[in-house]
Every structure is written in structure tokens, then in C-alpha cells.
């Protein structure tokens, strides 16, 4: 993740958190959490957790005896997530500042602030609106799947351009949103418009889940702008 991107997300963390919790977005977050088939006591890792907008849905499903671990690189996003954890007294929701492309698990986590000592078996991995940020998502997804024991679940959900004919009028708005959320946001002309690599990366990541998992399924929301893939590793 580039310094530019970290600075961008750090600067806009509070606004991002408001948008990330719009009511409609909550429906997708709940669907993603459901697709992980979490049981009380499970450990779920969220890659690129941002401000922790998925935490309520994950925490509700793993219960007090389970564990939610959020990994992110951006200090400002993690600060908002930490405030959410503290405000809710969630003792079993932990944050790690680390590169999700090379997650520092399984193993011992030396993080005095998080009370998190050892991360062993991981039951599920979630990543929302993150896959499109990796230049080479294929190997990243492979690493995430390798954290899971047989029967472990993974879910990605991401925004990309829609192929639904009904979405054509909204496509321009979507492109504008991608430009506004891709630093440097002031550029007028791009060698390659930012929605193109986004789309390729999202497709590559979702294909990697389908290849790696013994069972998988997909869903689309918001006229096809939001794509979800879930899978179970064999
Ligand atoms: C669009 S936000 C999504 C946040 C959250 N998953 C959500 O659904 O609201 C992308 C997040 O991914 C994080 N991120 C991007 N690349 C990362 C990496 N290599 N390692 C850790 N975090 C990363 C950013 O810091 C940012 O918080």
C-alpha cells in the first residue's frame, strides 16, 4: 500500500466511516458476515478492516467467546476502529497494524496494546472493498486461503463497474466516485482511468477465490456494482 494511499485514507477516515455505515451498505456487510457461516467461538480475520464497519456484524456472530482480528496499515483508519471497539467494550476484537498482503499470522503477535498474543487457527477471512487495492491480488488471496484449515471460509466483497444494462446511467457516477477515492484525486487526465485496474484486480481476486476453494458462490448487489464471492477451502 503506497504512502499516498495511507495519507489519503488517514485524512478522510472520519468521513469514510460515515459513508461506510450507510444503511444500504449495512445490508451487504450483514450478507458478507452471514456468508462466512460463523459460529460462536470462531476466529475471523478481516483484512483491510478500515474503521471497523464490519465489526458489529462479525462480533455478533462469533459471540463473546470468539475473536475478531482486524488488520490494516492506515493509522487514521485504525484509530477510528479503536474508538469503536472501546465504545462497545469489545474485549475480543483486536487490531493489528500490518500489511494484509503478508498477514503476520499464524504465530505470535507482539502487540502490547491489543491483548492479542497468539493467533492459531483461523476459521474465516473477510475483505471488503480491499481486493482492488492490491497490484497482484492472486498471490494475496492464496496467502489468505492458506491461513484457513480445511472447512475454513473466505468472503470478498468489492465495488466494480456493473455489466447490468439498467446500471448504465449510474456508471458515470461510479467512475467519478472511483476517481474521487483514488489518490491523487486532483488529476484530470489519466494514462489509464483508475476504474480499469480496479475492475481487473477485483476480477482476479474473485477468480482466485473460485480457483482455490472447493465450493464457492457469488452474489451481486446495487445493480451489480457490488460483487460478493464466498468460498470454502477443502
Ligand atoms: C476502502 S477501505 C475499506 C475498509 C473496510 N474494509 C470497509 O469495508 O469499510 C480500504 C482499506 O484497506 C486498507 N488497506 C489497503 N491496502 C492494505 C494493505 N496492504 N494492508 C493493510 N491494509 C490495507 C486501507 O488502509 C483502508 O483502510
XYZ file of C-alpha atoms and ligand atoms in Angstrom:
261
model
C 0.000 0.000 0.000
C 1.557 3.310 -1.044
C 2.255 6.232 1.321
C -0.151 8.283 -0.836
C -2.987 5.876 -0.153
C -2.272 5.730 3.573
C -2.201 9.539 3.731
C -5.471 9.685 1.772
C -7.327 7.194 3.979
C -5.822 8.713 7.117
C -7.079 12.176 6.135
C -10.601 11.024 5.293
C -11.063 8.323 7.943
C -13.940 10.017 9.784
C -15.877 10.840 6.611
C -15.122 7.360 5.251
C -16.585 5.854 8.404
C -19.883 7.702 7.882
C -20.165 6.532 4.275
C -19.096 3.008 5.211
C -22.050 2.745 7.591
C -24.840 3.985 5.294
C -27.893 1.765 5.878
C -27.761 0.092 2.435
C -24.082 -0.758 2.922
C -25.030 -2.466 6.185
C -27.175 -4.931 4.223
C -24.135 -6.045 2.198
C -21.999 -6.223 5.316
C -24.581 -8.443 7.019
C -24.786 -10.654 3.912
C -20.987 -10.988 3.842
C -20.858 -11.888 7.536
C -23.649 -14.439 7.026
C -21.792 -15.968 4.086
C -18.880 -16.799 6.406
C -21.154 -19.187 8.374
C -19.542 -18.062 11.620
C -20.217 -19.991 14.811
C -19.883 -18.742 18.376
C -16.239 -19.177 19.366
C -14.834 -18.792 15.825
C -11.820 -16.640 14.943
C -12.399 -14.345 11.959
C -9.716 -12.135 10.425
C -10.717 -9.041 8.490
C -8.079 -7.873 6.003
C -8.007 -4.100 5.429
C -10.607 -3.605 8.174
C -10.501 0.199 7.904
C -12.671 1.872 10.537
C -14.216 -1.423 11.636
C -17.583 -1.014 9.905
C -17.862 -4.816 9.638
C -17.008 -5.452 13.281
C -20.573 -5.297 14.684
C -21.693 -7.971 12.200
C -18.689 -10.221 12.843
C -18.696 -9.746 16.614
C -22.410 -10.550 16.817
C -21.816 -13.876 15.051
C -18.679 -15.114 16.866
C -20.074 -14.063 20.262
C -18.102 -13.213 23.363
C -16.124 -16.446 23.181
C -14.955 -15.881 19.606
C -12.386 -13.467 18.209
C -12.373 -10.765 15.553
C -8.964 -9.598 14.311
C -8.803 -6.533 12.092
C -5.649 -5.876 10.072
C -4.954 -2.530 8.418
C -1.996 -0.288 7.616
C -3.550 3.164 7.928
C -3.127 4.700 11.360
C -6.106 7.086 10.999
C -8.491 4.276 9.987
C -7.261 2.100 12.858
C -7.793 4.998 15.282
C -11.492 5.182 14.346
C -11.736 1.379 14.641
C -10.093 1.525 18.084
C -12.645 4.103 19.236
C -15.474 1.843 18.027
C -14.017 -1.108 19.952
C -13.588 0.946 23.123
C -17.082 2.475 22.887
C -18.608 -1.001 22.651
C -16.354 -2.638 25.265
C -15.482 -5.404 22.819
C -12.698 -7.252 24.577
C -12.390 -9.880 21.861
C -11.992 -7.521 18.892
C -8.309 -6.863 18.172
C -6.455 -4.594 15.783
C -3.118 -5.149 14.115
C -1.248 -2.566 12.101
C 0.244 -4.758 9.406
C 0.362 -5.367 5.666
C -2.654 -7.513 4.791
C -0.806 -8.691 1.681
C 1.542 -10.554 4.057
C -0.556 -11.112 7.179
C 1.605 -11.836 10.238
C -0.370 -14.926 11.186
C -0.338 -17.697 12.223
C 2.105 -17.038 15.004
C 2.762 -14.889 17.958
C 1.715 -11.284 17.676
C 3.785 -8.902 19.771
C 1.300 -6.120 20.195
C 1.130 -4.835 23.728
C -1.913 -2.639 23.108
C -4.152 -5.293 21.625
C -4.056 -8.033 24.296
C -3.647 -10.393 21.400
C -0.909 -12.920 21.988
C -1.273 -15.878 19.768
C -3.256 -16.344 16.607
C -3.600 -20.000 15.783
C -6.379 -21.485 13.679
C -8.398 -19.046 11.638
C -11.956 -20.064 10.785
C -12.790 -17.302 8.335
C -11.321 -14.386 6.393
C -13.240 -11.340 5.212
C -12.082 -8.485 2.981
C -14.468 -5.763 1.864
C -13.583 -3.048 -0.664
C -9.911 -4.063 -0.406
C -9.081 -6.587 -3.184
C -8.916 -3.804 -5.775
C -6.052 -2.181 -3.871
C -3.512 -4.955 -4.483
C -1.404 -4.724 -7.631
C -1.286 -8.534 -7.744
C -4.285 -9.892 -5.853
C -3.819 -13.553 -6.897
C -0.913 -14.375 -4.527
C -2.532 -12.307 -1.757
C -5.732 -14.367 -1.912
C -3.598 -17.514 -1.936
C -1.911 -16.377 1.308
C -5.269 -15.593 2.907
C -6.660 -19.012 1.975
C -3.571 -20.711 3.371
C -4.439 -19.305 6.824
C -7.592 -21.416 6.787
C -7.824 -25.052 7.837
C -9.989 -27.344 5.672
C -13.563 -26.127 6.026
C -12.427 -22.510 6.556
C -14.392 -19.816 4.743
C -13.388 -16.696 2.843
C -15.554 -13.845 1.567
C -14.597 -10.848 -0.571
C -16.939 -8.065 -1.499
C -15.929 -5.256 -3.763
C -17.241 -2.472 -5.920
C -16.538 -2.507 -9.651
C -18.314 -1.340 -12.788
C -21.612 -3.043 -13.452
C -22.458 -5.062 -16.542
C -26.182 -4.660 -15.833
C -27.837 -2.589 -18.601
C -30.040 -0.844 -16.005
C -26.888 0.494 -14.343
C -25.633 2.434 -17.383
C -26.891 5.842 -16.159
C -25.140 5.286 -12.847
C -21.872 4.189 -14.412
C -20.664 7.776 -14.789
C -21.363 8.429 -11.110
C -19.454 5.274 -10.220
C -16.447 6.364 -12.304
C -16.486 9.780 -10.631
C -16.569 8.056 -7.229
C -13.581 5.868 -8.128
C -11.602 8.900 -9.309
C -12.501 10.829 -6.138
C -11.357 7.948 -3.965
C -8.134 7.191 -5.842
C -5.236 9.498 -4.977
C -4.084 11.801 -6.451
C -7.722 12.835 -6.739
C -6.943 16.144 -8.488
C -5.758 14.589 -11.763
C -7.855 15.484 -14.804
C -6.234 13.135 -17.301
C -5.036 9.633 -16.507
C -2.849 7.378 -18.677
C -5.199 4.643 -17.582
C -8.506 5.532 -15.883
C -8.471 4.184 -12.307
C -11.660 2.130 -12.711
C -9.908 -0.137 -15.229
C -7.206 -1.585 -12.958
C -9.795 -1.693 -10.167
C -12.017 -3.917 -12.265
C -9.161 -6.211 -13.356
C -7.922 -6.587 -9.784
C -11.376 -7.329 -8.386
C -11.979 -9.942 -11.088
C -8.547 -11.501 -10.491
C -9.147 -11.672 -6.725
C -12.612 -13.176 -7.083
C -11.356 -15.717 -9.640
C -8.582 -16.690 -7.224
C -11.186 -17.482 -4.535
C -13.143 -19.604 -7.016
C -9.982 -21.480 -8.066
C -8.724 -22.073 -4.545
C -11.989 -23.112 -2.870
C -13.727 -26.446 -3.254
C -17.135 -24.785 -3.095
C -17.933 -21.193 -3.922
C -20.804 -18.918 -4.870
C -21.313 -15.304 -5.870
C -23.859 -12.539 -5.395
C -24.353 -9.060 -6.781
C -25.895 -6.041 -5.107
C -26.654 -2.430 -6.026
C -27.482 -3.164 -9.689
C -24.278 -5.197 -9.986
C -21.870 -2.531 -8.699
C -21.101 -4.604 -5.612
C -19.831 -8.131 -6.134
C -19.516 -10.756 -3.436
C -17.697 -14.065 -3.673
C -17.552 -16.643 -0.909
C -15.761 -19.946 -0.766
C -14.809 -22.839 1.489
C -11.306 -24.301 1.340
C -11.017 -28.081 1.062
C -11.833 1.145 1.001
S -11.196 0.863 2.613
C -12.199 -0.497 3.168
C -12.299 -0.573 4.656
C -13.247 -1.632 5.201
N -12.863 -2.956 4.779
C -14.680 -1.362 4.823
O -15.340 -2.226 4.273
O -15.175 -0.268 5.113
C -9.673 0.056 2.250
C -8.854 -0.198 3.491
O -7.836 -1.122 3.146
C -6.662 -0.735 3.809
N -5.525 -1.342 3.068
C -5.239 -1.211 1.759
N -4.156 -1.939 1.444
C -3.741 -2.525 2.594
C -2.679 -3.404 2.927
N -1.784 -3.822 2.006
N -2.548 -3.824 4.200
C -3.433 -3.416 5.145
N -4.459 -2.585 4.889
C -4.629 -2.154 3.630
C -6.699 0.776 3.800
O -5.876 1.331 4.804
C -8.174 1.029 4.048
O -8.429 1.131 5.426
